[in-house]
Coordinates of C-alpha atoms and ligand atoms in Angstrom, one line a residue:
M325 CA 47.4 90.9 82.6
L326 CA 45.0 88.0 82.8
M327 CA 44.9 85.7 79.8
S328 CA 41.1 85.5 80.0
Q329 CA 41.0 89.2 79.3
V330 CA 43.6 89.4 76.4
F331 CA 41.9 90.0 73.1
A332 CA 44.0 87.4 71.1
P333 CA 41.7 85.1 69.2
T334 CA 43.9 82.1 68.5
L335 CA 43.2 79.6 65.6
R336 CA 43.8 75.9 65.7
E337 CA 44.2 75.6 62.0
T338 CA 46.5 77.5 59.7
P339 CA 44.5 79.7 57.2
K340 CA 45.3 78.4 53.7
E341 CA 46.1 81.8 52.2
A342 CA 49.0 82.2 54.6
E343 CA 52.2 80.8 53.0
I344 CA 55.1 81.8 55.2
P345 CA 55.6 81.2 58.9
S346 CA 55.2 84.8 60.1
H347 CA 51.9 85.2 58.2
Q348 CA 50.6 81.9 59.4
L349 CA 51.6 82.4 63.0
M350 CA 50.4 86.0 63.3
L351 CA 47.0 84.9 62.2
R352 CA 46.9 81.8 64.4
A353 CA 48.3 83.5 67.5
G354 CA 45.8 86.3 67.3
F355 CA 48.2 89.1 66.3
I356 CA 46.6 90.3 63.1
R357 CA 43.4 89.9 61.1
K358 CA 43.0 90.7 57.4
N359 CA 40.6 93.4 56.3
A360 CA 41.4 93.3 52.6
G361 CA 44.3 92.3 50.4
G362 CA 47.4 93.8 52.0
I363 CA 45.4 95.6 54.7
Y364 CA 45.5 94.4 58.3
T365 CA 44.2 95.0 61.8
Y366 CA 46.9 94.8 64.4
L367 CA 45.5 93.2 67.5
P368 CA 46.7 94.0 71.0
L369 CA 49.5 91.5 71.2
A370 CA 50.9 92.9 67.9
V371 CA 50.6 96.4 69.1
R372 CA 52.7 95.6 72.1
V373 CA 55.4 94.3 69.9
L374 CA 55.2 97.2 67.5
Q375 CA 55.4 99.7 70.3
K376 CA 58.6 98.0 71.6
I377 CA 60.2 98.1 68.1
E378 CA 59.1 101.8 67.8
R379 CA 60.6 102.6 71.2
I380 CA 63.9 101.1 70.3
I381 CA 63.8 103.1 67.0
R382 CA 63.0 106.4 68.7
E383 CA 65.8 105.9 71.3
E384 CA 68.5 105.2 68.7
L385 CA 67.4 108.0 66.4
E386 CA 66.9 110.6 69.2
A387 CA 70.4 109.7 70.5
R388 CA 71.7 110.8 67.1
G389 CA 70.0 114.1 66.9
C390 CA 66.9 113.1 65.0
Q391 CA 63.6 114.8 65.8
E392 CA 60.2 113.2 65.4
L393 CA 57.4 115.0 63.5
L394 CA 54.2 113.7 61.9
L395 CA 53.6 114.4 58.2
P396 CA 50.3 114.3 56.4
I397 CA 49.2 111.0 54.8
I398 CA 47.1 112.9 52.2
Q399 CA 49.6 114.7 49.9
P400 CA 48.8 117.3 47.2
A401 CA 49.6 116.2 43.6
E402 CA 51.4 119.5 42.9
L403 CA 54.5 118.6 44.9
W404 CA 54.8 115.3 43.1
Q405 CA 54.3 117.1 39.8
Q406 CA 57.1 119.5 40.7
T407 CA 59.5 116.5 41.3
G408 CA 58.2 114.8 38.2
R409 CA 57.2 111.7 40.1
W410 CA 53.4 112.1 39.9
D411 CA 53.4 110.1 36.6
V412 CA 56.2 107.7 37.5
Y413 CA 54.5 105.4 39.9
G414 CA 51.2 104.9 38.0
E415 CA 49.0 102.2 39.4
E416 CA 51.0 101.8 42.6
M417 CA 50.0 105.2 43.9
F418 CA 46.7 105.5 45.7
R419 CA 45.2 108.7 44.3
L420 CA 42.1 110.5 45.4
T421 CA 40.2 113.7 44.5
D422 CA 38.7 116.0 47.1
R423 CA 35.3 117.6 46.9
H424 CA 36.8 120.6 45.0
G425 CA 38.2 118.2 42.4
R426 CA 41.8 118.7 43.6
Q427 CA 44.1 115.7 43.2
F428 CA 45.9 114.0 46.1
C429 CA 47.7 110.8 46.9
L430 CA 47.9 108.7 50.0
G431 CA 51.6 109.0 51.0
P432 CA 53.7 106.1 49.7
T433 CA 56.7 108.0 51.0
H434 CA 57.4 111.5 52.1
E435 CA 60.4 113.0 50.2
E436 CA 58.2 115.7 48.5
I437 CA 56.3 116.6 51.7
I438 CA 59.4 116.9 53.9
T439 CA 61.5 118.7 51.4
A440 CA 58.7 121.3 50.8
L441 CA 58.6 121.8 54.5
V442 CA 62.4 122.4 54.8
A443 CA 62.4 124.5 51.7
A444 CA 59.9 126.8 53.4
E445 CA 61.4 126.8 56.9
V446 CA 65.2 126.4 56.5
N447 CA 67.3 129.2 55.0
S448 CA 70.5 129.4 57.0
Y449 CA 73.6 127.1 57.4
R450 CA 73.0 127.5 61.1
Q451 CA 69.9 125.4 60.9
L452 CA 71.9 122.4 59.4
P453 CA 72.3 119.5 59.8
L454 CA 68.7 118.7 60.4
R455 CA 67.4 115.2 60.8
L456 CA 63.6 114.7 60.9
Y457 CA 61.7 111.4 61.1
Q458 CA 58.2 110.1 61.6
I459 CA 56.6 106.7 62.2
Q460 CA 53.5 106.6 60.1
N461 CA 51.3 104.5 57.8
K462 CA 52.4 104.4 54.1
Y463 CA 50.2 103.4 51.2
R464 CA 51.3 101.6 48.1
D465 CA 48.8 99.7 45.8
E466 CA 51.0 96.6 45.4
I467 CA 49.8 94.6 42.4
R468 CA 50.1 91.4 44.4
P469 CA 50.1 92.0 48.2
R470 CA 51.2 88.8 50.0
F471 CA 53.0 87.2 52.9
G472 CA 50.9 89.1 55.4
L473 CA 52.8 92.2 56.7
M474 CA 55.8 91.5 54.4
R475 CA 54.2 93.1 51.4
G476 CA 51.1 95.1 52.4
R477 CA 49.3 98.0 50.8
E478 CA 49.1 99.9 54.1
F479 CA 52.1 99.5 56.3
I480 CA 53.9 101.3 59.2
M481 CA 57.2 102.8 58.2
K482 CA 59.7 104.9 60.1
D483 CA 61.0 107.3 57.5
C484 CA 63.8 109.7 58.4
Y485 CA 65.2 112.5 56.2
S486 CA 68.6 114.2 56.7
F487 CA 69.4 117.7 55.5
D488 CA 73.0 118.8 55.3
R489 CA 75.2 121.6 53.9
D490 CA 77.2 119.4 51.6
Q491 CA 78.3 115.8 50.6
A492 CA 80.5 115.6 53.7
G493 CA 77.6 116.4 55.9
L494 CA 75.5 113.8 54.2
D495 CA 78.2 111.2 54.6
E496 CA 78.1 111.9 58.3
S497 CA 74.3 111.7 58.5
Y498 CA 74.5 108.4 56.5
R499 CA 77.1 107.0 58.8
L500 CA 75.0 107.9 61.8
M501 CA 71.9 106.3 60.4
Y502 CA 73.8 103.2 59.3
E503 CA 75.1 102.9 62.9
A504 CA 71.6 103.6 64.3
Y505 CA 70.1 100.8 62.1
T506 CA 72.8 98.3 63.3
A507 CA 71.9 99.2 66.9
I508 CA 68.2 99.1 66.3
F509 CA 68.1 95.7 64.8
N510 CA 70.6 94.3 67.3
R511 CA 68.5 95.6 70.1
C512 CA 65.4 94.0 68.5
G513 CA 67.2 90.7 68.7
L514 CA 67.5 90.4 64.9
T515 CA 70.5 89.2 62.9
T516 CA 70.6 91.6 60.0
R517 CA 73.2 92.1 57.2
P518 CA 73.6 95.5 55.4
V519 CA 74.0 94.9 51.7
E520 CA 74.8 97.3 48.8
A521 CA 71.7 97.9 46.8
D522 CA 70.5 99.6 43.6
P523 CA 69.2 103.1 44.1
G524 CA 66.6 102.5 41.4
A525 CA 64.1 105.3 40.7
I526 CA 64.6 107.0 44.0
G527 CA 67.7 108.5 42.6
G528 CA 70.8 109.5 44.6
N529 CA 74.1 107.7 44.6
A530 CA 74.6 105.2 47.4
T531 CA 72.2 103.0 49.2
H532 CA 72.3 100.0 51.6
E533 CA 69.5 97.6 52.5
F534 CA 69.4 96.0 55.9
M535 CA 68.4 92.4 55.4
V536 CA 67.1 89.9 57.8
I537 CA 68.6 86.6 56.6
A538 CA 65.7 84.2 56.2
D539 CA 64.9 81.4 53.7
T540 CA 61.5 83.1 53.0
G541 CA 63.1 86.4 52.2
E542 CA 62.0 87.9 48.9
A543 CA 65.4 89.5 48.2
A544 CA 68.3 87.4 46.8
I545 CA 71.6 88.5 48.1
V546 CA 75.2 87.4 47.7
Y547 CA 77.9 87.8 50.3
C548 CA 81.6 87.2 50.4
T549 CA 82.8 84.3 52.4
E550 CA 86.1 86.1 53.0
C551 CA 85.4 89.8 53.4
D552 CA 82.4 91.8 54.5
Y553 CA 81.1 92.5 51.0
A554 CA 77.4 91.8 50.6
A555 CA 75.0 93.0 48.0
N556 CA 71.5 92.6 46.6
V557 CA 71.9 90.6 43.4
E558 CA 70.3 93.5 41.6
K559 CA 73.4 95.5 42.4
A560 CA 76.2 92.9 43.1
E561 CA 79.2 93.9 41.0
L562 CA 81.4 91.4 39.1
L563 CA 84.9 91.8 37.8
P564 CA 86.1 91.1 34.3
P565 CA 87.3 87.5 34.1
A566 CA 90.9 87.0 34.9
G567 CA 93.0 86.6 31.6
A568 CA 90.4 88.4 29.5
G569 CA 91.3 88.7 25.9
E570 CA 94.7 87.0 26.3
S571 CA 93.8 83.7 24.5
S572 CA 95.3 83.7 21.0
S573 CA 92.9 82.7 18.3
V574 CA 95.5 82.0 15.6
D575 CA 95.0 78.2 15.4
L576 CA 91.3 78.1 16.2
P577 CA 88.9 76.8 13.4
V578 CA 87.0 79.4 11.5
V579 CA 83.4 80.2 11.9
E580 CA 81.0 77.7 10.3
E581 CA 77.3 77.7 9.9
V582 CA 75.4 74.8 11.6
Y583 CA 71.8 73.7 10.9
T584 CA 69.9 73.9 14.2
P585 CA 66.3 73.3 13.1
D586 CA 63.8 75.1 15.4
C587 CA 66.4 75.5 18.1
K588 CA 65.3 78.9 19.5
T589 CA 66.4 78.8 23.1
I590 CA 69.9 78.4 24.6
K591 CA 68.9 75.1 26.1
E592 CA 67.6 73.7 22.7
V593 CA 70.7 74.8 20.9
A594 CA 73.1 73.4 23.6
D595 CA 71.2 70.1 23.8
Y596 CA 71.0 69.8 20.0
L597 CA 74.8 70.5 19.5
Q598 CA 75.7 68.5 22.6
L599 CA 77.6 71.3 24.3
P600 CA 77.3 73.2 27.6
E601 CA 75.3 76.4 27.7
S602 CA 78.5 78.1 28.8
E603 CA 79.8 77.7 25.2
T604 CA 76.8 79.6 23.7
I605 CA 76.1 83.3 23.7
K606 CA 72.6 84.6 24.5
T607 CA 71.7 87.4 22.2
L608 CA 69.0 89.8 23.5
L609 CA 67.5 92.7 21.5
Y610 CA 66.3 95.7 23.4
E611 CA 64.5 98.8 22.3
V612 CA 66.2 101.7 23.9
E613 CA 64.6 105.1 23.3
G614 CA 63.4 104.1 19.8
E615 CA 66.5 102.2 18.7
F616 CA 67.6 98.6 18.9
V617 CA 70.5 97.6 21.1
M618 CA 72.0 94.1 21.0
V619 CA 73.0 92.8 24.4
L620 CA 75.1 89.6 24.7
V621 CA 75.6 87.5 27.8
R622 CA 77.0 83.9 28.1
G623 CA 74.3 81.3 27.6
D624 CA 74.4 80.1 31.2
H625 CA 74.3 83.6 32.6
T626 CA 71.4 85.9 33.3
L627 CA 71.3 89.5 32.2
N628 CA 70.8 92.0 35.1
E629 CA 68.5 94.7 33.9
Y630 CA 69.6 97.1 36.7
K631 CA 73.1 96.9 35.5
L632 CA 72.0 97.3 31.9
A633 CA 70.1 100.5 33.0
A634 CA 73.2 101.8 34.7
H635 CA 75.3 101.1 31.6
L636 CA 72.7 102.6 29.2
G637 CA 72.1 105.6 31.6
T638 CA 68.4 105.1 31.3
S639 CA 65.8 102.7 32.6
T640 CA 63.3 103.3 29.8
F641 CA 64.0 100.2 27.7
R642 CA 62.3 97.0 27.0
L643 CA 63.0 93.6 25.4
A644 CA 62.0 93.9 21.7
E645 CA 58.8 91.9 21.2
D646 CA 58.6 89.5 18.3
D647 CA 56.1 91.6 16.4
S648 CA 58.4 94.6 16.5
L649 CA 61.1 92.5 14.7
V650 CA 58.8 91.9 11.7
G651 CA 60.4 93.4 8.6
T652 CA 63.7 94.2 10.4
G653 CA 65.5 91.0 9.2
F654 CA 66.1 90.0 12.8
V655 CA 65.0 86.4 13.4
T656 CA 63.8 85.6 16.9
G657 CA 65.7 82.7 18.4
F658 CA 68.5 83.0 15.9
L659 CA 69.9 86.4 16.8
G660 CA 73.6 87.0 16.8
P661 CA 76.3 89.7 16.6
I662 CA 77.8 88.5 13.2
N663 CA 76.4 89.9 10.0
P664 CA 73.3 91.4 11.7
P665 CA 70.6 92.5 9.1
A666 CA 71.1 96.1 10.2
K667 CA 73.9 98.1 11.8
I668 CA 73.3 97.8 15.5
R669 CA 75.0 98.8 18.8
V670 CA 76.4 95.7 20.5
I671 CA 77.2 95.6 24.3
A672 CA 78.5 92.4 25.9
D673 CA 79.0 91.2 29.4
Y674 CA 82.6 91.1 30.6
A675 CA 82.6 87.3 30.8
L676 CA 82.6 87.1 27.0
Q677 CA 86.1 88.6 26.9
A678 CA 87.3 85.1 27.9
G679 CA 86.3 81.6 27.2
G680 CA 84.8 80.4 23.9
P681 CA 84.8 79.7 21.1
Y682 CA 81.1 80.2 21.2
V683 CA 77.9 79.3 19.3
V684 CA 75.7 82.3 18.4
G685 CA 72.6 82.8 16.3
A686 CA 73.3 83.1 12.6
N687 CA 70.7 85.8 12.0
K688 CA 69.0 83.2 9.8
A689 CA 66.1 80.9 10.7
D690 CA 67.2 77.4 11.8
Y691 CA 70.9 78.2 11.7
H692 CA 73.6 79.1 14.3
L693 CA 77.3 79.8 13.9
R694 CA 79.9 77.8 15.8
N695 CA 83.7 78.4 16.5
V696 CA 83.0 82.1 17.1
V697 CA 85.9 83.8 18.7
V698 CA 85.2 87.1 20.4
G699 CA 87.5 89.8 19.1
R700 CA 88.3 87.8 15.9
D701 CA 84.9 87.2 14.4
F702 CA 83.1 90.2 16.0
T703 CA 83.7 92.7 18.7
A704 CA 81.3 94.6 20.9
D705 CA 81.0 98.4 21.1
A706 CA 81.4 98.0 24.8
F707 CA 82.1 95.3 27.4
A708 CA 80.5 95.9 30.8
D709 CA 79.4 94.2 34.0
L710 CA 75.9 93.1 32.9
R711 CA 75.2 89.7 34.3
Q712 CA 73.5 88.7 37.5
A713 CA 75.9 87.7 40.3
E714 CA 75.4 84.1 41.5
P715 CA 76.8 82.1 44.4
G716 CA 80.2 80.8 43.4
D717 CA 81.2 84.0 41.6
S718 CA 84.3 85.9 42.7
C719 CA 83.9 88.7 45.2
P720 CA 84.5 92.0 43.4
R721 CA 86.4 93.3 46.4
C722 CA 88.7 90.5 47.4
R723 CA 88.1 87.8 44.7
G724 CA 86.9 85.4 47.5
R725 CA 84.0 83.1 46.8
L726 CA 80.5 84.6 46.9
A727 CA 77.7 82.7 48.7
G728 CA 74.0 83.2 48.3
A729 CA 71.2 83.8 50.8
R730 CA 67.6 85.1 50.9
G731 CA 66.9 88.3 52.8
I732 CA 63.9 90.3 54.1
E733 CA 64.6 94.0 53.6
V734 CA 63.6 95.6 56.9
G735 CA 65.5 98.9 56.3
Q736 CA 67.1 100.9 53.7
V737 CA 69.4 104.0 53.8
F738 CA 69.8 106.2 50.7
K739 CA 72.1 109.1 49.8
L740 CA 69.7 111.2 47.8
G741 CA 71.9 114.2 47.1
T742 CA 70.1 117.2 45.7
K743 CA 67.4 115.6 43.6
Y744 CA 64.5 116.8 45.7
S745 CA 66.1 120.0 47.1
K746 CA 66.7 121.1 43.5
A747 CA 63.2 120.3 42.3
L748 CA 61.6 122.0 45.3
N749 CA 64.2 124.8 45.8
A750 CA 65.3 123.8 49.2
T751 CA 68.4 126.0 49.7
Y752 CA 70.3 127.6 52.5
L753 CA 72.6 130.7 52.7
D754 CA 76.2 129.8 53.7
E755 CA 78.5 132.0 55.8
N756 CA 79.1 134.2 52.8
G757 CA 75.4 134.6 52.0
V758 CA 75.7 132.4 49.0
A759 CA 72.6 130.2 48.3
R760 CA 73.4 126.5 48.2
E761 CA 71.2 123.4 47.6
I762 CA 70.6 121.3 50.7
V763 CA 72.1 117.8 50.4
M764 CA 69.7 115.0 51.5
G765 CA 69.5 111.5 52.7
C766 CA 66.5 109.3 53.4
Y767 CA 66.3 106.3 55.7
G768 CA 63.4 103.8 56.1
I769 CA 62.5 100.9 58.4
G770 CA 59.4 98.8 57.8
V771 CA 58.1 98.5 61.4
G772 CA 55.5 95.8 60.7
R773 CA 57.9 94.0 58.4
T774 CA 60.5 94.0 61.2
M775 CA 58.0 92.3 63.5
A776 CA 57.2 89.7 60.8
A777 CA 60.9 89.2 60.0
A778 CA 61.6 88.6 63.7
I779 CA 59.1 85.7 63.5
E780 CA 60.7 84.4 60.3
Q781 CA 64.0 84.3 62.1
N782 CA 62.6 83.1 65.4
H783 CA 60.0 80.3 65.3
D784 CA 59.6 76.6 65.5
E785 CA 56.8 74.1 64.8
D786 CA 55.0 75.1 67.9
G787 CA 54.9 78.8 67.2
I788 CA 56.7 82.1 67.7
I789 CA 59.8 82.5 69.8
W790 CA 60.0 86.3 70.5
P791 CA 63.3 87.8 71.2
L792 CA 63.0 89.2 74.8
P793 CA 63.4 92.9 73.9
I794 CA 60.3 92.9 71.6
A795 CA 58.2 90.1 73.2
P796 CA 54.6 91.2 73.9
F797 CA 55.1 89.9 77.5
H798 CA 58.3 88.6 79.2
V799 CA 56.8 85.8 81.3
I800 CA 53.6 83.8 81.3
I801 CA 52.5 82.1 84.5
V802 CA 50.4 79.0 83.8
P803 CA 48.8 77.3 86.8
V804 CA 47.5 73.9 85.9
A805 CA 44.3 74.7 87.7
Y806 CA 43.8 78.4 88.7
T807 CA 40.6 77.3 90.4
D808 CA 42.8 75.4 93.0
P809 CA 43.2 78.0 95.9
A810 CA 46.8 77.0 96.6
Q811 CA 47.8 77.3 93.0
K812 CA 45.9 80.6 92.7
E813 CA 47.6 82.1 95.8
L814 CA 51.1 81.1 94.5
A815 CA 50.3 82.4 90.9
D816 CA 49.0 85.7 92.2
K817 CA 52.0 86.1 94.5
L818 CA 54.6 85.4 91.7
Y819 CA 52.6 87.7 89.4
A820 CA 52.8 90.6 91.9
E821 CA 56.5 90.0 92.7
L822 CA 57.6 89.8 89.0
T823 CA 55.5 92.7 88.0
E824 CA 57.0 94.7 90.9
L825 CA 60.5 93.8 89.4
G826 CA 59.4 95.4 86.1
Y827 CA 58.5 92.3 84.1
E828 CA 55.5 92.3 81.9
V829 CA 53.6 89.2 83.1
L830 CA 50.7 87.3 81.6
L831 CA 48.7 85.0 84.0
D832 CA 46.7 82.3 82.3
D833 CA 43.7 82.2 84.6
R834 CA 41.5 80.3 82.1
D835 CA 39.7 77.2 83.2
E836 CA 41.2 75.2 80.3
R837 CA 43.1 71.9 80.1
P838 CA 46.8 72.4 80.9
G839 CA 47.8 71.2 77.4
V840 CA 45.7 73.9 75.8
K841 CA 47.3 76.5 77.9
F842 CA 50.8 75.3 77.2
K843 CA 50.1 75.2 73.5
D844 CA 48.8 78.7 73.5
A845 CA 51.8 79.9 75.5
D846 CA 54.2 78.3 72.9
L847 CA 52.1 79.6 70.0
I848 CA 52.1 83.2 71.2
G849 CA 55.8 82.9 71.9
I850 CA 56.3 84.3 75.3
P851 CA 60.0 83.8 76.1
Y852 CA 59.5 82.3 79.6
R853 CA 56.8 80.2 81.2
I854 CA 56.3 79.4 84.8
T855 CA 54.2 76.3 85.4
I856 CA 52.5 75.8 88.8
G857 CA 51.0 72.4 89.5
P858 CA 49.8 70.3 92.4
K859 CA 53.1 68.3 92.6
G860 CA 55.1 71.6 92.6
I861 CA 52.9 73.0 95.4
Q862 CA 53.4 69.8 97.4
N863 CA 57.1 69.6 97.0
G864 CA 57.7 73.3 97.1
F865 CA 58.8 74.2 93.6
V866 CA 57.7 75.8 90.3
E867 CA 58.9 74.9 86.9
L868 CA 60.6 77.5 84.6
V869 CA 60.4 76.7 80.8
T870 CA 62.6 78.7 78.4
R871 CA 60.6 78.9 75.1
R872 CA 63.7 79.1 72.8
T873 CA 65.6 76.2 74.2
R874 CA 62.7 74.3 75.7
S875 CA 64.8 73.8 78.8
K876 CA 62.9 73.1 82.0
I877 CA 64.2 73.7 85.5
E878 CA 62.5 73.3 88.9
I879 CA 63.0 76.2 91.2
P880 CA 62.3 76.1 95.0
L881 CA 59.4 78.3 95.8
E882 CA 61.3 80.5 98.3
E883 CA 63.9 81.5 95.7
A884 CA 61.6 81.5 92.6
T885 CA 61.4 85.3 92.0
S886 CA 65.2 85.9 92.5
K887 CA 66.2 82.8 90.5
I888 CA 63.8 83.8 87.6
R889 CA 65.2 87.3 87.7
S890 CA 68.8 86.0 87.4
I891 CA 67.8 83.9 84.4
I892 CA 65.7 86.4 82.5
G893 CA 68.0 89.3 83.3
S894 CA 67.1 92.9 83.0
V895 CA 64.4 94.1 80.5
Ligands
9G3_881 C1 55.8 106.1 45.2 C2 55.3 104.8 45.2 C3 56.0 103.7 45.6 C4 57.4 103.9 46.0 C5 57.9 105.2 46.0 C6 57.1 106.3 45.6 C7 59.4 103.1 46.9 C8 59.3 105.5 46.4 C9 61.3 104.5 47.3 C10 61.3 105.1 48.7 C11 62.7 105.5 49.1 C12 62.7 105.9 50.6 C13 61.9 107.3 52.4 C14 62.1 106.2 53.4 C15 63.0 105.1 52.9 C16 62.7 104.7 51.5 N1 58.2 102.9 46.5 N2 59.9 104.4 46.8 O1 59.8 106.6 46.4 F1 55.0 107.1 44.7 CL1 53.6 104.5 44.7 O2 60.4 105.1 49.3 N3 61.7 106.8 51.0

């Protein structure tokens, strides 16, 4: 294709609202344009990349027995009411009413739709396993769409759903999808890391997120430096501390009250008493289904609310507001587990089974208690894994050291179980004619997010560096002056020969200064550039520049095509 014809309006300046490289570069290189917050137009160069990612996805899924279908974007409210999710997602769901006053949503995901389809059409074990997928726009009214395609309100997702007879069947489908995802992201030239994640509201029992490791990633992950354990920090498990509860407290000083005027936060108390935050206990009061629960973590640790939800067996809880403490006797900033003003359930993070003595709130304004020994001066109703994992913690699998990284979630795989098949009555008759619930899994890939993540992982100060398998074009031929007949003849010849070999070639035929053409080629990120200039013509060579390494080599004209082919390889 001729550069003068490509609709890729490039920008010299970086638009100020773009904060991360992929967003900045896709705007500057003419890949996307914004229509509204979180809603974008994909321009031709972006569509070429999306199509390559989608082709890789289709090949890997079809090779594992998945069949593509296309589900409606407009979804009737009834199905979501049957699964009880119509009121769960609130503002995030785009809702609309048709001319007859019937309620619909724009599909944020398709569990309901696909399960209703299978419930209606599958009734025998002979039809299972069934794996269906689509590549389709999704709609989620994000409160703060940002980072371009990373967090949009309309985005392209590949969503796949597996339907099996039983858990063993689901385990097999899950394994196949996990394997497919590894292949897909490898073939896209992306380094991803699957991490254990928290199933959240979707339900089900197991889930992994495929993360592209990038400093701009929104997800915080920890991974073990010794084994292959990795997890989203929301989910990362921690073991009880070694030697928990062994320390004898016989000769430790008794609890004493200490005046800590207006010291409400852990930092203020630790600073005032001149001790590390690790020797204090953070006391949090939660309202859980109408009753107070006291949650204790070490002062320097962070409570992980996903783990609290898992321990409590519900996610409907919230931190008690100050005004809801009025009249209860609890004093904000001076809360503690000793002599609370009312009988209260106390749960504590594992870490408090060791260490100490600690400082805790005295349940009295401006006072704390010191020398508190867990087990002697108070005990919790339960000790659990409640704190947020951090780099430096011990791996829950091998006790190796955990390291931290940021990740971009480009895919996720879920074991759903029967949550949706139960709600929508998707059953099959087994060999003995007994009705059984279908066991489901669901598997998503953010296609636009994968393109953006590829840029986050592959760019430099001059622009994008596309991995060859998903590059919009493989080679760009840049004559210094296409108006020069000799350069034009050579450029056209190379273009024809490389195209004949199956490469996708751009030819920059524009009457622009060479510097402008080179900069555009670097910005757009075409993996290989062939420069044709007067010196080259004279001395019989062309120059091949590799975008990623910036290496430049001169190739004699007569062997240009074959040499270039040996360097680029097959596509
Ligand atoms: C909603 C809204 C937002 C949502 C959901 C539902 C996330 C919702 C989770 C999933 C799970 C999997 C199939 C492909 C892979 C991911 N945000 N999720 O269910 F109504 Cl507004 O989408 N779905």
